[in-house]
Amino acid sequence: EPEVTQTPSHQVTQMGQEVILRCVPISNHLYFYWYRQILGQKVEFLVSFYNNEISEKSEIFDDQFSVERPDGSNFTLKIRSTKLEDSAMYFCASSLQQGQETQYFGPGTRLLVL
Amino acid sequence: AQSVTQLGSHVSVSEGALVLLRCNYSSSVPPYLFWYVQYPNQGLQLLLKYTSAATLVKGINGFEAEFKKSETSFHLTKPSAHMSDAAEYFCAVSDRYNQGGKLIFGQGTELSVKP
């Protein structure tokens, strides 16, 4: 069964450094998402992406964040200058359509900012 | 604005007992509702979803949920718990008119199953 994959599974970085989290969505899916979960808190929506454009972004998704689909298979989340509060589990998801369509989630990347 | 509340961050049941995980939502428009499960070190997996067809929705692994508009609830049930059901469960809502398709999640409920 097709699945969403994410790399790396864990990343440790120093405050102020740039990180890129990578995702490979399911191949025929058209909508892509990033969510994050700070330890002990809710899973929070960050951004949705369709047709090479951001469809919607949350208040969390400020100028330090960017997303890109650099080729036909990868979907990346870049954090330009990491802060301590960016430490979280980051989940990528994809769906064939939006709305009632199921979003399929990857296993997540645990980011620790020191 | 939409929101989801899951009552009980931890629920413990005995094997073979009824599982009931509670979810209440707030939405100004008819929502889509989802239950996801997360096993340790894995991503979120869809259990079931409500998209305005039947109000009683059956999902994988014997789980089901009933959409009750009058109570703004979408509680998850399973008649008989199995040890393998131990996991974290998330209720989520999506606005059917939202172009971005974002999911809004509840806090999650960790289910423990005792032998």
Tab-separated table of C-alpha atoms in Angstrom:
chain	number	residue	atom	x	y	z
A	1	GLU	CA	0.000	0.000	0.000
A	2	PRO	CA	1.389	3.442	-0.893
A	3	GLU	CA	2.522	5.512	2.037
A	4	VAL	CA	3.923	8.909	2.870
A	5	THR	CA	7.570	8.839	3.887
A	6	GLN	CA	9.565	11.438	5.790
A	7	THR	CA	13.260	12.000	6.354
A	8	PRO	CA	15.035	12.273	8.646
A	9	SER	CA	13.161	10.542	11.450
A	10	HIS	CA	15.059	12.594	14.021
A	11	GLN	CA	17.015	15.817	13.708
A	12	VAL	CA	18.930	17.760	16.323
A	13	THR	CA	20.018	21.287	15.481
A	14	GLN	CA	21.365	24.401	17.134
A	15	MET	CA	19.193	27.450	17.596
A	16	GLY	CA	19.498	29.763	14.623
A	17	GLN	CA	20.375	27.030	12.159
A	18	GLU	CA	18.357	26.217	9.078
A	19	VAL	CA	16.674	22.842	8.768
A	20	ILE	CA	14.937	21.177	5.872
A	21	LEU	CA	12.441	18.426	6.540
A	22	ARG	CA	11.672	16.167	3.630
A	23	CYS	CA	8.561	14.293	2.642
A	24	VAL	CA	7.621	12.046	-0.237
A	25	PRO	CA	3.828	12.127	-0.608
A	26	ILE	CA	1.795	9.374	-2.210
A	27	SER	CA	2.542	9.576	-5.905
A	28	ASN	CA	-0.875	10.460	-7.382
A	29	HIS	CA	-1.877	12.845	-4.606
A	30	LEU	CA	-2.340	16.509	-5.387
A	31	TYR	CA	-2.689	18.175	-1.980
A	32	PHE	CA	0.089	18.363	0.556
A	33	TYR	CA	0.172	19.440	4.175
A	34	TRP	CA	2.498	20.011	7.098
A	35	TYR	CA	1.399	19.683	10.708
A	36	ARG	CA	3.365	19.779	13.920
A	37	GLN	CA	2.892	18.462	17.414
A	38	ILE	CA	4.774	20.006	20.291
A	39	LEU	CA	5.275	17.440	23.043
A	40	GLY	CA	2.113	17.108	25.097
A	41	GLN	CA	0.074	19.400	22.849
A	42	LYS	CA	-2.355	19.110	19.972
A	43	VAL	CA	-1.443	18.324	16.399
A	44	GLU	CA	-1.490	21.758	14.731
A	45	PHE	CA	-1.955	22.650	11.081
A	46	LEU	CA	0.901	24.601	9.526
A	47	VAL	CA	0.287	24.836	5.789
A	48	SER	CA	-1.480	23.292	2.820
A	49	PHE	CA	-0.098	23.271	-0.697
A	50	TYR	CA	-1.681	22.641	-4.075
A	51	ASN	CA	-0.625	23.284	-7.642
A	52	ASN	CA	2.723	24.686	-6.494
A	53	GLU	CA	1.112	27.287	-4.299
A	54	ILE	CA	0.248	27.633	-0.649
A	55	SER	CA	-3.511	27.177	-0.260
A	56	GLU	CA	-3.704	28.089	3.381
A	57	LYS	CA	-1.307	28.725	6.228
A	58	SER	CA	-1.715	29.099	9.944
A	59	GLU	CA	-0.475	31.885	12.186
A	60	ILE	CA	2.400	29.609	13.177
A	61	PHE	CA	3.652	29.559	9.581
A	62	ASP	CA	5.512	32.867	9.644
A	63	ASP	CA	8.347	34.153	7.454
A	64	GLN	CA	10.757	31.672	9.021
A	65	PHE	CA	8.903	28.822	7.346
A	66	SER	CA	8.707	27.946	3.686
A	67	VAL	CA	7.538	24.972	1.654
A	68	GLU	CA	8.580	23.744	-1.721
A	69	ARG	CA	7.922	20.956	-4.136
A	70	PRO	CA	11.302	20.954	-5.857
A	71	ASP	CA	10.556	18.024	-8.131
A	72	GLY	CA	7.708	15.655	-8.893
A	73	SER	CA	8.105	13.607	-5.758
A	74	ASN	CA	9.445	15.599	-2.806
A	75	PHE	CA	7.723	18.130	-0.588
A	76	THR	CA	9.919	20.050	1.834
A	77	LEU	CA	9.482	22.259	4.861
A	78	LYS	CA	12.294	24.698	5.568
A	79	ILE	CA	12.783	26.541	8.819
A	80	ARG	CA	15.284	29.318	8.168
A	81	SER	CA	16.444	30.157	11.674
A	82	THR	CA	15.262	27.656	14.218
A	83	LYS	CA	14.068	28.649	17.675
A	84	LEU	CA	13.827	26.540	20.802
A	85	GLU	CA	10.043	26.577	20.470
A	86	ASP	CA	10.262	24.923	17.038
A	87	SER	CA	11.116	21.661	18.771
A	88	ALA	CA	8.264	19.350	17.844
A	89	MET	CA	7.217	16.374	15.781
A	90	TYR	CA	6.528	17.480	12.219
A	91	PHE	CA	4.072	15.461	10.150
A	92	CYS	CA	3.668	15.588	6.408
A	93	ALA	CA	0.356	14.505	4.863
A	94	SER	CA	-1.086	14.197	1.388
A	95	SER	CA	-4.510	13.662	-0.144
A	96	LEU	CA	-5.984	13.061	-3.549
A	97	GLN	CA	-8.541	15.812	-3.109
A	98	GLN	CA	-9.287	18.182	-0.248
A	99	GLY	CA	-12.167	18.356	2.202
A	100	GLN	CA	-13.689	14.957	2.815
A	101	GLU	CA	-10.783	13.124	1.271
A	102	THR	CA	-8.539	11.251	3.668
A	103	GLN	CA	-5.227	12.842	4.472
A	104	TYR	CA	-2.501	10.223	4.698
A	105	PHE	CA	0.177	11.003	7.220
A	106	GLY	CA	3.844	10.175	7.297
A	107	PRO	CA	5.599	8.860	10.418
A	108	GLY	CA	6.939	12.285	11.328
A	109	THR	CA	10.284	13.966	11.914
A	110	ARG	CA	11.176	14.718	15.500
A	111	LEU	CA	13.030	18.025	15.565
A	112	LEU	CA	14.992	19.078	18.627
A	113	VAL	CA	16.401	22.600	18.739
A	114	LEU	CA	19.134	23.153	21.325
B	1	ALA	CA	-13.825	29.131	14.237
B	2	GLN	CA	-13.811	25.379	14.454
B	3	SER	CA	-12.564	23.468	17.462
B	4	VAL	CA	-12.483	19.940	18.815
B	5	THR	CA	-12.575	18.789	22.421
B	6	GLN	CA	-11.678	15.283	23.478
B	7	LEU	CA	-12.802	14.489	26.992
B	8	GLY	CA	-10.199	12.485	28.858
B	9	SER	CA	-6.538	12.562	27.942
B	10	HIS	CA	-6.150	9.011	29.242
B	11	VAL	CA	-8.676	6.189	29.149
B	12	SER	CA	-7.989	2.739	30.564
B	13	VAL	CA	-10.173	-0.302	29.879
B	14	SER	CA	-9.872	-4.019	30.446
B	15	GLU	CA	-9.461	-6.352	27.525
B	16	GLY	CA	-12.903	-7.279	26.236
B	17	ALA	CA	-14.567	-4.200	27.685
B	18	LEU	CA	-16.337	-1.449	25.787
B	19	VAL	CA	-14.184	1.362	24.469
B	20	LEU	CA	-15.726	4.841	24.431
B	21	LEU	CA	-13.637	7.843	23.435
B	22	ARG	CA	-15.451	11.154	23.472
B	23	CYS	CA	-15.218	13.944	20.928
B	24	ASN	CA	-17.221	17.148	20.736
B	25	TYR	CA	-16.802	19.713	18.017
B	26	SER	CA	-17.679	23.301	17.387
B	27	SER	CA	-18.364	24.423	13.841
B	28	SER	CA	-20.512	27.071	12.215
B	29	VAL	CA	-20.985	24.952	9.093
B	30	PRO	CA	-21.600	21.220	8.675
B	31	PRO	CA	-18.204	19.664	9.217
B	32	TYR	CA	-16.345	16.642	8.057
B	33	LEU	CA	-15.210	14.602	11.076
B	34	PHE	CA	-12.365	12.137	11.386
B	35	TRP	CA	-10.836	9.765	13.902
B	36	TYR	CA	-7.162	8.985	13.542
B	37	VAL	CA	-5.058	6.520	15.545
B	38	GLN	CA	-1.353	6.796	16.271
B	39	TYR	CA	0.634	3.769	17.344
B	40	PRO	CA	4.037	4.345	18.951
B	41	ASN	CA	6.636	5.680	16.526
B	42	GLN	CA	4.177	5.729	13.655
B	43	GLY	CA	2.202	8.364	11.786
B	44	LEU	CA	-1.504	9.020	12.109
B	45	GLN	CA	-3.734	6.426	10.475
B	46	LEU	CA	-7.359	7.061	9.565
B	47	LEU	CA	-9.844	4.953	11.526
B	48	LEU	CA	-13.036	6.381	10.062
B	49	LYS	CA	-14.646	9.570	8.791
B	50	TYR	CA	-18.028	11.238	8.576
B	51	THR	CA	-18.784	13.155	5.402
B	52	SER	CA	-22.589	13.626	5.637
B	53	ALA	CA	-23.808	10.256	4.451
B	54	ALA	CA	-24.812	7.785	7.179
B	55	THR	CA	-24.521	9.179	10.689
B	56	LEU	CA	-23.208	5.864	12.035
B	57	VAL	CA	-19.812	5.301	10.515
B	58	LYS	CA	-17.914	2.041	10.645
B	59	GLY	CA	-14.160	2.023	10.447
B	60	ILE	CA	-11.232	-0.322	10.612
B	61	ASN	CA	-10.419	-2.687	13.470
B	62	GLY	CA	-14.038	-2.869	14.666
B	63	PHE	CA	-14.356	0.808	15.577
B	64	GLU	CA	-17.396	2.915	14.826
B	65	ALA	CA	-18.578	6.443	15.554
B	66	GLU	CA	-21.912	8.188	15.480
B	67	PHE	CA	-22.403	11.762	14.339
B	68	LYS	CA	-24.958	13.496	16.554
B	69	LYS	CA	-25.649	16.992	15.321
B	70	SER	CA	-27.865	17.898	18.272
B	71	GLU	CA	-25.065	17.041	20.680
B	72	THR	CA	-22.220	18.220	18.384
B	73	SER	CA	-20.547	14.924	19.149
B	74	PHE	CA	-18.680	12.224	17.270
B	75	HIS	CA	-17.786	9.643	19.920
B	76	LEU	CA	-15.692	6.615	19.003
B	77	THR	CA	-16.698	3.175	20.252
B	78	LYS	CA	-15.621	-0.424	20.038
B	79	PRO	CA	-17.645	-3.184	21.705
B	80	SER	CA	-14.693	-5.249	22.898
B	81	ALA	CA	-11.191	-3.864	23.474
B	82	HIS	CA	-8.137	-5.766	22.352
B	83	MET	CA	-4.621	-5.331	23.630
B	84	SER	CA	-3.583	-4.136	20.176
B	85	ASP	CA	-5.967	-1.168	20.482
B	86	ALA	CA	-3.587	0.532	22.908
B	87	ALA	CA	-2.614	3.747	21.128
B	88	GLU	CA	-3.343	7.463	20.968
B	89	TYR	CA	-6.574	8.495	19.288
B	90	PHE	CA	-7.230	11.867	17.704
B	91	CYS	CA	-10.531	13.383	16.669
B	92	ALA	CA	-10.351	16.003	13.914
B	93	VAL	CA	-12.696	18.327	12.061
B	94	SER	CA	-12.497	19.865	8.621
B	95	ASP	CA	-14.580	22.673	7.186
B	96	ARG	CA	-16.232	21.406	4.014
B	97	TYR	CA	-16.097	24.877	2.484
B	98	ASN	CA	-12.468	25.522	3.348
B	99	GLN	CA	-10.225	25.698	0.320
B	100	GLY	CA	-7.131	24.696	2.203
B	101	GLY	CA	-8.547	21.448	3.594
B	102	LYS	CA	-6.846	21.785	6.963
B	103	LEU	CA	-7.666	19.414	9.791
B	104	ILE	CA	-8.196	20.768	13.293
B	105	PHE	CA	-7.314	18.182	15.909
B	106	GLY	CA	-8.359	17.535	19.466
B	107	GLN	CA	-5.849	16.998	22.247
B	108	GLY	CA	-5.804	13.259	21.770
B	109	THR	CA	-6.803	10.432	24.087
B	110	GLU	CA	-4.348	7.755	25.085
B	111	LEU	CA	-6.067	4.396	25.368
B	112	SER	CA	-4.582	1.745	27.631
B	113	VAL	CA	-5.893	-1.821	27.598
B	114	LYS	CA	-5.341	-3.975	30.670
B	115	PRO	CA	-5.140	-7.760	30.407
